[in-house]
PDB file of C-alpha atoms in Angstrom:
ATOM      1  CA  MET A  30      69.716  80.518  69.561  1.00  0.00           C
ATOM      2  CA  HIS A  31      72.704  80.356  71.919  1.00  0.00           C
ATOM      3  CA  PRO A  32      74.116  83.850  72.611  1.00  0.00           C
ATOM      4  CA  MET A  33      77.606  82.721  71.581  1.00  0.00           C
ATOM      5  CA  TRP A  34      76.534  83.243  67.948  1.00  0.00           C
ATOM      6  CA  ASP A  35      75.236  86.805  68.427  1.00  0.00           C
ATOM      7  CA  GLU A  36      78.487  88.292  67.118  1.00  0.00           C
ATOM      8  CA  LEU A  37      78.362  86.105  63.996  1.00  0.00           C
ATOM      9  CA  PRO A  38      75.083  87.134  62.338  1.00  0.00           C
ATOM     10  CA  ASP A  39      75.668  85.098  59.171  1.00  0.00           C
ATOM     11  CA  ILE A  40      76.258  81.875  61.110  1.00  0.00           C
ATOM     12  CA  ASN A  41      73.404  82.770  63.459  1.00  0.00           C
ATOM     13  CA  LYS A  42      71.038  83.132  60.503  1.00  0.00           C
ATOM     14  CA  GLN A  43      72.103  79.846  58.928  1.00  0.00           C
ATOM     15  CA  LEU A  44      71.800  77.992  62.235  1.00  0.00           C
ATOM     16  CA  SER A  45      68.270  79.377  62.558  1.00  0.00           C
ATOM     17  CA  GLU A  46      67.556  77.974  59.100  1.00  0.00           C
ATOM     18  CA  CYS A  47      68.839  74.588  60.292  1.00  0.00           C
ATOM     19  CA  ILE A  48      66.505  74.622  63.298  1.00  0.00           C
ATOM     20  CA  LEU A  49      63.518  75.608  61.180  1.00  0.00           C
ATOM     21  CA  LEU A  50      64.273  72.808  58.728  1.00  0.00           C
ATOM     22  CA  ILE A  51      64.583  70.248  61.529  1.00  0.00           C
ATOM     23  CA  LYS A  52      61.245  71.381  62.974  1.00  0.00           C
ATOM     24  CA  GLU A  53      59.665  71.087  59.541  1.00  0.00           C
ATOM     25  CA  LYS A  54      60.967  67.546  59.188  1.00  0.00           C
ATOM     26  CA  THR A  55      59.834  66.547  62.688  1.00  0.00           C
ATOM     27  CA  THR A  56      56.324  68.026  62.503  1.00  0.00           C
ATOM     28  CA  ILE A  57      54.082  64.989  62.917  1.00  0.00           C
ATOM     29  CA  GLU A  58      50.584  64.183  64.169  1.00  0.00           C
ATOM     30  CA  ASN A  59      51.898  62.751  67.435  1.00  0.00           C
ATOM     31  CA  LYS A  60      52.234  66.014  69.366  1.00  0.00           C
ATOM     32  CA  ALA A  61      53.881  64.423  72.402  1.00  0.00           C
ATOM     33  CA  ILE A  62      56.881  63.285  70.384  1.00  0.00           C
ATOM     34  CA  GLN A  63      56.935  66.419  68.244  1.00  0.00           C
ATOM     35  CA  ASP A  64      56.822  68.714  71.278  1.00  0.00           C
ATOM     36  CA  THR A  65      59.620  66.836  73.039  1.00  0.00           C
ATOM     37  CA  ILE A  66      61.879  67.291  70.022  1.00  0.00           C
ATOM     38  CA  PHE A  67      60.940  70.954  69.677  1.00  0.00           C
ATOM     39  CA  GLN A  68      61.682  71.488  73.361  1.00  0.00           C
ATOM     40  CA  LEU A  69      65.106  69.926  72.978  1.00  0.00           C
ATOM     41  CA  LEU A  70      65.795  72.123  69.935  1.00  0.00           C
ATOM     42  CA  ASP A  71      64.789  75.244  71.867  1.00  0.00           C
ATOM     43  CA  SER A  72      66.596  74.379  75.100  1.00  0.00           C
ATOM     44  CA  GLY A  73      69.737  76.390  74.469  1.00  0.00           C
ATOM     45  CA  GLY A  74      72.064  73.908  72.801  1.00  0.00           C
ATOM     46  CA  LYS A  75      75.224  75.401  71.354  1.00  0.00           C
ATOM     47  CA  LEU A  76      74.760  73.859  67.876  1.00  0.00           C
ATOM     48  CA  LEU A  77      78.526  73.429  67.610  1.00  0.00           C
ATOM     49  CA  ARG A  78      78.432  70.636  65.067  1.00  0.00           C
ATOM     50  CA  PRO A  79      76.351  72.430  62.416  1.00  0.00           C
ATOM     51  CA  ALA A  80      78.258  75.639  63.208  1.00  0.00           C
ATOM     52  CA  TYR A  81      81.595  73.980  62.473  1.00  0.00           C
ATOM     53  CA  PHE A  82      80.060  72.511  59.319  1.00  0.00           C
ATOM     54  CA  LEU A  83      78.970  75.952  58.143  1.00  0.00           C
ATOM     55  CA  LEU A  84      82.259  77.629  59.037  1.00  0.00           C
ATOM     56  CA  PHE A  85      84.265  75.072  57.079  1.00  0.00           C
ATOM     57  CA  SER A  86      81.894  75.383  54.132  1.00  0.00           C
ATOM     58  CA  LYS A  87      82.760  79.074  53.934  1.00  0.00           C
ATOM     59  CA  LEU A  88      86.352  78.150  53.111  1.00  0.00           C
ATOM     60  CA  GLY A  89      85.147  76.906  49.724  1.00  0.00           C
ATOM     61  CA  ASP A  90      83.854  78.359  46.487  1.00  0.00           C
ATOM     62  CA  ILE A  91      80.489  79.999  47.196  1.00  0.00           C
ATOM     63  CA  LYS A  92      79.613  80.059  43.479  1.00  0.00           C
ATOM     64  CA  LYS A  93      79.724  76.265  43.351  1.00  0.00           C
ATOM     65  CA  GLN A  94      77.680  75.721  46.507  1.00  0.00           C
ATOM     66  CA  ASN A  95      74.002  74.894  46.841  1.00  0.00           C
ATOM     67  CA  HIS A  96      72.661  76.794  49.861  1.00  0.00           C
ATOM     68  CA  GLN A  97      69.751  74.469  50.600  1.00  0.00           C
ATOM     69  CA  GLN A  98      71.975  71.413  50.381  1.00  0.00           C
ATOM     70  CA  LEU A  99      74.399  73.008  52.844  1.00  0.00           C
ATOM     71  CA  ILE A 100      71.618  73.780  55.328  1.00  0.00           C
ATOM     72  CA  ALA A 101      70.201  70.252  55.026  1.00  0.00           C
ATOM     73  CA  ALA A 102      73.618  68.640  55.544  1.00  0.00           C
ATOM     74  CA  ALA A 103      74.476  70.944  58.458  1.00  0.00           C
ATOM     75  CA  ALA A 104      71.088  70.242  60.058  1.00  0.00           C
ATOM     76  CA  SER A 105      71.693  66.499  59.739  1.00  0.00           C
ATOM     77  CA  THR A 106      74.715  66.730  62.061  1.00  0.00           C
ATOM     78  CA  GLU A 107      72.596  68.304  64.803  1.00  0.00           C
ATOM     79  CA  VAL A 108      69.784  65.790  64.308  1.00  0.00           C
ATOM     80  CA  LEU A 109      72.175  62.858  64.745  1.00  0.00           C
ATOM     81  CA  HIS A 110      73.604  64.533  67.847  1.00  0.00           C
ATOM     82  CA  LEU A 111      70.124  65.022  69.348  1.00  0.00           C
ATOM     83  CA  ALA A 112      69.188  61.409  68.643  1.00  0.00           C
ATOM     84  CA  THR A 113      72.260  60.201  70.536  1.00  0.00           C
ATOM     85  CA  LEU A 114      71.436  62.499  73.479  1.00  0.00           C
ATOM     86  CA  ILE A 115      67.926  61.082  73.797  1.00  0.00           C
ATOM     87  CA  HIS A 116      69.147  57.495  73.596  1.00  0.00           C
ATOM     88  CA  ASP A 117      71.969  58.225  76.075  1.00  0.00           C
ATOM     89  CA  ASP A 118      69.450  59.618  78.561  1.00  0.00           C
ATOM     90  CA  ILE A 119      67.382  56.445  78.249  1.00  0.00           C
ATOM     91  CA  ILE A 120      70.402  54.232  78.906  1.00  0.00           C
ATOM     92  CA  ASP A 121      71.645  56.406  81.794  1.00  0.00           C
ATOM     93  CA  ASP A 122      68.127  56.944  83.181  1.00  0.00           C
ATOM     94  CA  SER A 123      68.965  60.669  83.301  1.00  0.00           C
ATOM     95  CA  VAL A 124      66.427  63.047  84.821  1.00  0.00           C
ATOM     96  CA  THR A 125      67.597  66.367  83.354  1.00  0.00           C
ATOM     97  CA  ARG A 126      69.265  67.632  80.185  1.00  0.00           C
ATOM     98  CA  ARG A 127      70.167  71.287  79.520  1.00  0.00           C
ATOM     99  CA  GLY A 128      68.188  72.359  82.574  1.00  0.00           C
ATOM    100  CA  PHE A 129      65.011  70.597  81.418  1.00  0.00           C
ATOM    101  CA  GLU A 130      63.485  67.269  82.349  1.00  0.00           C
ATOM    102  CA  THR A 131      64.644  64.641  79.865  1.00  0.00           C
ATOM    103  CA  VAL A 132      62.281  63.101  77.348  1.00  0.00           C
ATOM    104  CA  GLN A 133      62.396  59.712  79.022  1.00  0.00           C
ATOM    105  CA  SER A 134      61.851  61.189  82.489  1.00  0.00           C
ATOM    106  CA  GLN A 135      58.959  63.389  81.376  1.00  0.00           C
ATOM    107  CA  TYR A 136      57.129  61.106  78.962  1.00  0.00           C
ATOM    108  CA  GLY A 137      58.530  57.632  79.592  1.00  0.00           C
ATOM    109  CA  LYS A 138      61.085  55.486  77.833  1.00  0.00           C
ATOM    110  CA  ASP A 139      58.696  54.429  75.080  1.00  0.00           C
ATOM    111  CA  VAL A 140      58.133  58.007  73.888  1.00  0.00           C
ATOM    112  CA  ALA A 141      61.857  58.697  74.198  1.00  0.00           C
ATOM    113  CA  VAL A 142      62.742  55.694  72.035  1.00  0.00           C
ATOM    114  CA  TYR A 143      60.251  56.758  69.389  1.00  0.00           C
ATOM    115  CA  ALA A 144      61.551  60.352  69.481  1.00  0.00           C
ATOM    116  CA  GLY A 145      65.136  59.177  69.056  1.00  0.00           C
ATOM    117  CA  ASP A 146      64.152  56.847  66.234  1.00  0.00           C
ATOM    118  CA  LEU A 147      62.225  59.643  64.509  1.00  0.00           C
ATOM    119  CA  LEU A 148      65.317  61.827  64.634  1.00  0.00           C
ATOM    120  CA  LEU A 149      67.411  59.057  63.080  1.00  0.00           C
ATOM    121  CA  SER A 150      64.929  58.779  60.210  1.00  0.00           C
ATOM    122  CA  VAL A 151      65.015  62.569  59.784  1.00  0.00           C
ATOM    123  CA  TYR A 152      68.808  62.414  59.767  1.00  0.00           C
ATOM    124  CA  PHE A 153      68.811  60.229  56.660  1.00  0.00           C
ATOM    125  CA  ASP A 154      65.982  62.248  55.129  1.00  0.00           C
ATOM    126  CA  LEU A 155      68.126  65.373  55.411  1.00  0.00           C
ATOM    127  CA  LEU A 156      71.101  63.558  53.914  1.00  0.00           C
ATOM    128  CA  ALA A 157      68.937  62.526  50.973  1.00  0.00           C
ATOM    129  CA  ASP A 158      68.023  66.193  50.484  1.00  0.00           C
ATOM    130  CA  ALA A 159      71.687  67.178  50.638  1.00  0.00           C
ATOM    131  CA  THR A 160      73.206  64.630  48.268  1.00  0.00           C
ATOM    132  CA  GLU A 161      72.595  61.849  45.783  1.00  0.00           C
ATOM    133  CA  SER A 162      76.054  60.429  46.402  1.00  0.00           C
ATOM    134  CA  THR A 163      76.057  56.884  47.745  1.00  0.00           C
ATOM    135  CA  GLU A 164      79.601  57.482  48.984  1.00  0.00           C
ATOM    136  CA  ALA A 165      78.377  60.313  51.207  1.00  0.00           C
ATOM    137  CA  ILE A 166      75.648  58.067  52.616  1.00  0.00           C
ATOM    138  CA  LYS A 167      78.199  55.297  53.232  1.00  0.00           C
ATOM    139  CA  LEU A 168      80.452  57.774  55.036  1.00  0.00           C
ATOM    140  CA  ASN A 169      77.618  58.797  57.356  1.00  0.00           C
ATOM    141  CA  ALA A 170      76.685  55.185  58.000  1.00  0.00           C
ATOM    142  CA  LEU A 171      80.307  54.443  58.895  1.00  0.00           C
ATOM    143  CA  SER A 172      80.341  57.437  61.244  1.00  0.00           C
ATOM    144  CA  MET A 173      77.205  56.149  62.968  1.00  0.00           C
ATOM    145  CA  LYS A 174      78.867  52.773  63.395  1.00  0.00           C
ATOM    146  CA  ARG A 175      81.980  54.350  64.923  1.00  0.00           C
ATOM    147  CA  LEU A 176      79.826  56.437  67.230  1.00  0.00           C
ATOM    148  CA  LEU A 177      78.043  53.297  68.424  1.00  0.00           C
ATOM    149  CA  LEU A 178      81.328  51.438  68.893  1.00  0.00           C
ATOM    150  CA  GLY A 179      82.546  54.308  71.070  1.00  0.00           C
ATOM    151  CA  GLU A 180      79.460  53.971  73.261  1.00  0.00           C
ATOM    152  CA  LEU A 181      79.944  50.196  73.434  1.00  0.00           C
ATOM    153  CA  GLU A 182      83.572  50.707  74.464  1.00  0.00           C
ATOM    154  CA  GLN A 183      82.379  52.888  77.334  1.00  0.00           C
ATOM    155  CA  LYS A 184      79.751  50.335  78.296  1.00  0.00           C
ATOM    156  CA  ALA A 185      82.308  47.531  78.291  1.00  0.00           C
ATOM    157  CA  ASN A 186      84.389  49.411  80.852  1.00  0.00           C
ATOM    158  CA  THR A 187      81.576  50.095  83.322  1.00  0.00           C
ATOM    159  CA  TYR A 188      82.905  49.885  86.899  1.00  0.00           C
ATOM    160  CA  ASN A 189      86.359  48.993  85.551  1.00  0.00           C
ATOM    161  CA  ILE A 190      88.820  50.511  88.016  1.00  0.00           C
ATOM    162  CA  ASP A 191      91.650  49.245  85.801  1.00  0.00           C
ATOM    163  CA  ILE A 192      90.468  51.252  82.795  1.00  0.00           C
ATOM    164  CA  THR A 193      93.390  52.712  80.843  1.00  0.00           C
ATOM    165  CA  PHE A 194      93.761  56.028  79.091  1.00  0.00           C
ATOM    166  CA  ARG A 195      93.911  54.141  75.790  1.00  0.00           C
ATOM    167  CA  GLN A 196      90.517  52.514  76.461  1.00  0.00           C
ATOM    168  CA  TYR A 197      89.025  55.853  77.448  1.00  0.00           C
ATOM    169  CA  LEU A 198      90.410  57.481  74.311  1.00  0.00           C
ATOM    170  CA  ARG A 199      88.942  54.780  72.071  1.00  0.00           C
ATOM    171  CA  SER A 200      85.538  55.516  73.525  1.00  0.00           C
ATOM    172  CA  VAL A 201      85.888  59.288  73.137  1.00  0.00           C
ATOM    173  CA  LYS A 202      87.103  58.989  69.541  1.00  0.00           C
ATOM    174  CA  GLY A 203      83.876  57.212  68.741  1.00  0.00           C
ATOM    175  CA  LYS A 204      81.133  58.699  70.858  1.00  0.00           C
ATOM    176  CA  THR A 205      82.180  62.373  70.635  1.00  0.00           C
ATOM    177  CA  ALA A 206      85.085  63.031  68.274  1.00  0.00           C
ATOM    178  CA  GLN A 207      83.513  61.132  65.369  1.00  0.00           C
ATOM    179  CA  LEU A 208      80.597  63.526  64.983  1.00  0.00           C
ATOM    180  CA  PHE A 209      82.821  66.611  65.216  1.00  0.00           C
ATOM    181  CA  GLU A 210      85.114  65.060  62.635  1.00  0.00           C
ATOM    182  CA  LEU A 211      82.179  64.303  60.341  1.00  0.00           C
ATOM    183  CA  SER A 212      80.765  67.825  60.710  1.00  0.00           C
ATOM    184  CA  CYS A 213      84.039  69.549  59.848  1.00  0.00           C
ATOM    185  CA  PHE A 214      84.809  67.167  57.000  1.00  0.00           C
ATOM    186  CA  GLU A 215      81.378  67.443  55.421  1.00  0.00           C
ATOM    187  CA  GLY A 216      81.387  71.223  55.732  1.00  0.00           C
ATOM    188  CA  ALA A 217      84.620  71.367  53.749  1.00  0.00           C
ATOM    189  CA  TYR A 218      83.407  68.690  51.322  1.00  0.00           C
ATOM    190  CA  TRP A 219      80.011  70.206  50.561  1.00  0.00           C
ATOM    191  CA  GLY A 220      81.555  73.662  50.618  1.00  0.00           C
ATOM    192  CA  LYS A 221      83.640  72.694  47.571  1.00  0.00           C
ATOM    193  CA  THR A 222      86.985  73.382  49.237  1.00  0.00           C
ATOM    194  CA  SER A 223      90.273  71.882  48.067  1.00  0.00           C
ATOM    195  CA  ALA A 224      91.329  68.294  48.759  1.00  0.00           C
ATOM    196  CA  GLU A 225      93.969  69.591  51.178  1.00  0.00           C
ATOM    197  CA  VAL A 226      91.430  71.604  53.200  1.00  0.00           C
ATOM    198  CA  ILE A 227      89.039  68.645  53.284  1.00  0.00           C
ATOM    199  CA  LYS A 228      91.798  66.441  54.719  1.00  0.00           C
ATOM    200  CA  LYS A 229      92.768  69.035  57.320  1.00  0.00           C
ATOM    201  CA  SER A 230      89.134  69.627  58.290  1.00  0.00           C
ATOM    202  CA  SER A 231      88.776  65.984  59.278  1.00  0.00           C
ATOM    203  CA  GLN A 232      91.904  66.143  61.439  1.00  0.00           C
ATOM    204  CA  ILE A 233      90.783  69.379  63.073  1.00  0.00           C
ATOM    205  CA  GLY A 234      87.343  67.989  63.915  1.00  0.00           C
ATOM    206  CA  HIS A 235      88.913  64.841  65.366  1.00  0.00           C
ATOM    207  CA  HIS A 236      91.120  66.805  67.770  1.00  0.00           C
ATOM    208  CA  ILE A 237      88.355  69.254  68.670  1.00  0.00           C
ATOM    209  CA  GLY A 238      85.981  66.410  69.530  1.00  0.00           C
ATOM    210  CA  ILE A 239      88.499  64.742  71.833  1.00  0.00           C
ATOM    211  CA  ALA A 240      89.291  68.010  73.633  1.00  0.00           C
ATOM    212  CA  PHE A 241      85.604  68.881  73.893  1.00  0.00           C
ATOM    213  CA  GLN A 242      84.745  65.617  75.650  1.00  0.00           C
ATOM    214  CA  MET A 243      87.690  65.966  77.997  1.00  0.00           C
ATOM    215  CA  LEU A 244      86.520  69.455  78.981  1.00  0.00           C
ATOM    216  CA  ASP A 245      83.038  68.068  79.625  1.00  0.00           C
ATOM    217  CA  ASP A 246      84.640  65.468  81.888  1.00  0.00           C
ATOM    218  CA  ILE A 247      86.560  68.164  83.756  1.00  0.00           C
ATOM    219  CA  LEU A 248      83.467  70.329  84.191  1.00  0.00           C
ATOM    220  CA  ASP A 249      81.639  67.391  85.744  1.00  0.00           C
ATOM    221  CA  TYR A 250      84.034  67.646  88.674  1.00  0.00           C
ATOM    222  CA  SER A 251      84.241  71.434  88.878  1.00  0.00           C
ATOM    223  CA  GLN A 252      82.327  73.787  91.121  1.00  0.00           C
ATOM    224  CA  SER A 253      80.457  75.052  88.045  1.00  0.00           C
ATOM    225  CA  SER A 254      79.276  71.597  87.028  1.00  0.00           C
ATOM    226  CA  ASN A 255      75.648  72.633  87.555  1.00  0.00           C
ATOM    227  CA  ILE A 256      76.013  74.593  84.318  1.00  0.00           C
ATOM    228  CA  LEU A 257      75.991  71.261  82.513  1.00  0.00           C
ATOM    229  CA  ALA A 258      72.436  70.812  83.809  1.00  0.00           C
ATOM    230  CA  LYS A 259      72.823  67.185  84.822  1.00  0.00           C
ATOM    231  CA  PRO A 260      73.285  65.418  88.179  1.00  0.00           C
ATOM    232  CA  VAL A 261      76.794  66.084  89.399  1.00  0.00           C
ATOM    233  CA  LEU A 262      79.011  63.017  89.111  1.00  0.00           C
ATOM    234  CA  GLU A 263      76.064  60.696  88.451  1.00  0.00           C
ATOM    235  CA  ASP A 264      78.316  58.922  85.974  1.00  0.00           C
ATOM    236  CA  VAL A 265      80.605  57.803  88.789  1.00  0.00           C
ATOM    237  CA  LYS A 266      77.750  56.044  90.548  1.00  0.00           C
ATOM    238  CA  GLN A 267      76.842  54.379  87.247  1.00  0.00           C
ATOM    239  CA  GLY A 268      80.402  53.135  86.787  1.00  0.00           C
ATOM    240  CA  VAL A 269      81.361  55.496  83.966  1.00  0.00           C
ATOM    241  CA  TYR A 270      84.863  56.677  84.853  1.00  0.00           C
ATOM    242  CA  SER A 271      86.008  59.687  82.879  1.00  0.00           C
ATOM    243  CA  LEU A 272      89.448  61.189  82.418  1.00  0.00           C
ATOM    244  CA  PRO A 273      90.096  63.034  85.731  1.00  0.00           C
ATOM    245  CA  LEU A 274      89.155  59.955  87.741  1.00  0.00           C
ATOM    246  CA  ILE A 275      91.091  57.606  85.457  1.00  0.00           C
ATOM    247  CA  LEU A 276      94.247  59.680  85.842  1.00  0.00           C
ATOM    248  CA  ALA A 277      93.831  59.852  89.636  1.00  0.00           C
ATOM    249  CA  LEU A 278      93.221  56.098  89.819  1.00  0.00           C
ATOM    250  CA  GLN A 279      96.580  55.566  88.137  1.00  0.00           C
ATOM    251  CA  GLU A 280      98.250  57.372  91.042  1.00  0.00           C
ATOM    252  CA  ASN A 281      96.566  55.492  93.898  1.00  0.00           C
ATOM    253  CA  LYS A 282      93.895  52.980  93.021  1.00  0.00           C
ATOM    254  CA  GLN A 283      93.597  51.663  96.576  1.00  0.00           C
ATOM    255  CA  ALA A 284      92.460  55.041  97.885  1.00  0.00           C
ATOM    256  CA  PHE A 285      89.400  54.949  95.642  1.00  0.00           C
ATOM    257  CA  ILE A 286      88.350  51.308  95.937  1.00  0.00           C
ATOM    258  CA  PRO A 287      86.407  51.619  99.250  1.00  0.00           C
ATOM    259  CA  LEU A 288      84.324  54.407  97.713  1.00  0.00           C
ATOM    260  CA  LEU A 289      83.841  53.179  94.153  1.00  0.00           C
ATOM    261  CA  SER A 290      82.991  49.650  95.297  1.00  0.00           C
ATOM    262  CA  LYS A 291      79.707  51.034  96.687  1.00  0.00           C
ATOM    263  CA  LYS A 292      78.601  51.680  93.089  1.00  0.00           C
ATOM    264  CA  THR A 293      75.016  53.015  93.032  1.00  0.00           C
ATOM    265  CA  GLU A 294      74.977  53.119  96.832  1.00  0.00           C
ATOM    266  CA  MET A 295      77.504  55.955  96.927  1.00  0.00           C
ATOM    267  CA  THR A 296      76.330  58.859  99.080  1.00  0.00           C
ATOM    268  CA  PRO A 297      76.911  62.595  98.504  1.00  0.00           C
ATOM    269  CA  ALA A 298      79.636  62.372 101.128  1.00  0.00           C
ATOM    270  CA  ASP A 299      81.298  59.559  99.190  1.00  0.00           C
ATOM    271  CA  ILE A 300      81.166  61.669  96.041  1.00  0.00           C
ATOM    272  CA  ASP A 301      82.785  64.568  97.901  1.00  0.00           C
ATOM    273  CA  GLN A 302      85.592  62.243  98.973  1.00  0.00           C
ATOM    274  CA  VAL A 303      86.102  61.084  95.396  1.00  0.00           C
ATOM    275  CA  VAL A 304      86.364  64.700  94.265  1.00  0.00           C
ATOM    276  CA  SER A 305      88.871  65.458  97.023  1.00  0.00           C
ATOM    277  CA  LEU A 306      90.987  62.459  96.048  1.00  0.00           C
ATOM    278  CA  ILE A 307      90.900  63.432  92.387  1.00  0.00           C
ATOM    279  CA  GLU A 308      92.094  66.920  93.295  1.00  0.00           C
ATOM    280  CA  HIS A 309      94.750  65.511  95.623  1.00  0.00           C
ATOM    281  CA  TYR A 310      96.171  63.272  92.912  1.00  0.00           C
ATOM    282  CA  GLN A 311      95.942  66.099  90.348  1.00  0.00           C
ATOM    283  CA  GLY A 312      93.450  64.315  88.120  1.00  0.00           C
ATOM    284  CA  LEU A 313      91.827  67.581  87.032  1.00  0.00           C
ATOM    285  CA  LYS A 314      95.135  69.314  86.352  1.00  0.00           C
ATOM    286  CA  LYS A 315      96.457  66.408  84.289  1.00  0.00           C
ATOM    287  CA  ALA A 316      93.182  66.067  82.386  1.00  0.00           C
ATOM    288  CA  HIS A 317      93.233  69.764  81.516  1.00  0.00           C
ATOM    289  CA  GLU A 318      96.810  69.433  80.242  1.00  0.00           C
ATOM    290  CA  ILE A 319      95.777  66.583  77.937  1.00  0.00           C
ATOM    291  CA  ALA A 320      92.745  68.523  76.705  1.00  0.00           C
ATOM    292  CA  ALA A 321      95.040  71.478  76.040  1.00  0.00           C
ATOM    293  CA  TYR A 322      97.331  69.202  74.029  1.00  0.00           C
ATOM    294  CA  TYR A 323      94.513  68.125  71.705  1.00  0.00           C
ATOM    295  CA  THR A 324      93.233  71.681  71.399  1.00  0.00           C
ATOM    296  CA  LYS A 325      96.741  72.831  70.483  1.00  0.00           C
ATOM    297  CA  LYS A 326      96.898  70.173  67.765  1.00  0.00           C
ATOM    298  CA  ALA A 327      93.591  71.428  66.349  1.00  0.00           C
ATOM    299  CA  LEU A 328      94.757  75.057  66.467  1.00  0.00           C
ATOM    300  CA  GLU A 329      98.025  74.199  64.728  1.00  0.00           C
ATOM    301  CA  ILE A 330      96.165  72.667  61.783  1.00  0.00           C
ATOM    302  CA  ILE A 331      93.640  75.532  61.690  1.00  0.00           C
ATOM    303  CA  SER A 332      96.577  77.931  61.367  1.00  0.00           C
ATOM    304  CA  GLN A 333      97.526  76.095  58.146  1.00  0.00           C
ATOM    305  CA  LEU A 334      94.157  76.805  56.496  1.00  0.00           C
ATOM    306  CA  PRO A 335      93.866  79.444  53.742  1.00  0.00           C
ATOM    307  CA  ASP A 336      93.667  82.991  55.082  1.00  0.00           C
ATOM    308  CA  CYS A 337      90.096  84.276  55.342  1.00  0.00           C
ATOM    309  CA  PRO A 338      87.798  85.672  58.068  1.00  0.00           C
ATOM    310  CA  GLU A 339      86.384  82.212  58.811  1.00  0.00           C
ATOM    311  CA  LYS A 340      89.853  80.894  59.587  1.00  0.00           C
ATOM    312  CA  GLU A 341      90.183  83.396  62.432  1.00  0.00           C
ATOM    313  CA  ILE A 342      86.668  82.553  63.661  1.00  0.00           C
ATOM    314  CA  LEU A 343      87.512  78.851  63.680  1.00  0.00           C
ATOM    315  CA  TYR A 344      90.693  79.583  65.609  1.00  0.00           C
ATOM    316  CA  GLN A 345      88.974  81.746  68.226  1.00  0.00           C
ATOM    317  CA  LEU A 346      86.018  79.383  68.631  1.00  0.00           C
ATOM    318  CA  THR A 347      88.249  76.364  69.147  1.00  0.00           C
ATOM    319  CA  GLN A 348      90.446  78.241  71.597  1.00  0.00           C
ATOM    320  CA  THR A 349      87.364  79.324  73.545  1.00  0.00           C
ATOM    321  CA  LEU A 350      86.177  75.733  73.932  1.00  0.00           C
ATOM    322  CA  LEU A 351      89.237  74.907  76.021  1.00  0.00           C
ATOM    323  CA  ASN A 352      88.489  77.679  78.513  1.00  0.00           C
ATOM    324  CA  ARG A 353      84.728  77.335  78.544  1.00  0.00           C
ATOM    325  CA  ASN A 354      82.555  76.968  81.626  1.00  0.00           C
ATOM    326  CA  PHE A 355      79.500  75.746  79.720  1.00  0.00           C
TER     327      PHE A 355
END
């Protein structure tokens, strides 16, 4: 379990229950696929999505809640997240994830595809354990569709030096913010909170997800980017232009063209020049300001939630995400 939950023993315990349930659901005869999933589960992920789910559930009426349904629903958010990570690594041909060799790099793309598909089947299995509501299933299916559309938006803008902030934001709202939004919403929904809290939870998750992705983008360009355990700025070579670069391109596109036009042939020296240009045109500073804006919006809505210990935890956790180096 990630050490960030050590000071929250109740959440820590419930997250451990989620991991155990996921392992139970993914225990199969094919040990190669099972072991790859177990390794990913044990590789130090922050489990933010199920954690937000559980925190929002605690805003509701405990007497009306079903503990096992809550754990199953919370676990489903992490399973969907893991499935997208595996499939992303296949598409990006990534070598490492969280400091470990990726599934596709270690076992091949065929095993990785099967592992991702298994997780998707487990995702719906967990939802079936959590609810009999067809509306809840439809909501999750819609979220999956939005997540995919966000990825397709990013793919459509590969090597697009004219990419706009609006296009970038559409992608982020789908591929990252959607799952945070779903996790917060479902936590409030299954936690039997009020209609007002359920509405606010969705808004909070939306803003958190956008800010979270922007901070990931910023960390890719920072000196501590090795903490992300993935090749530094590999996305640039693959034509995926994130927020700091997009904002710098808006200041002086011509300065970047000789470098970015090399695409996969970019050298480490070229990457260093890109970083220098981004810093010169204040891409990182501007990106951090925008991330701070979305975090502030999330914090403002959190402050409107009913007073309880979990409200303060939600506030502190969300505030920490903006200043994180992980």
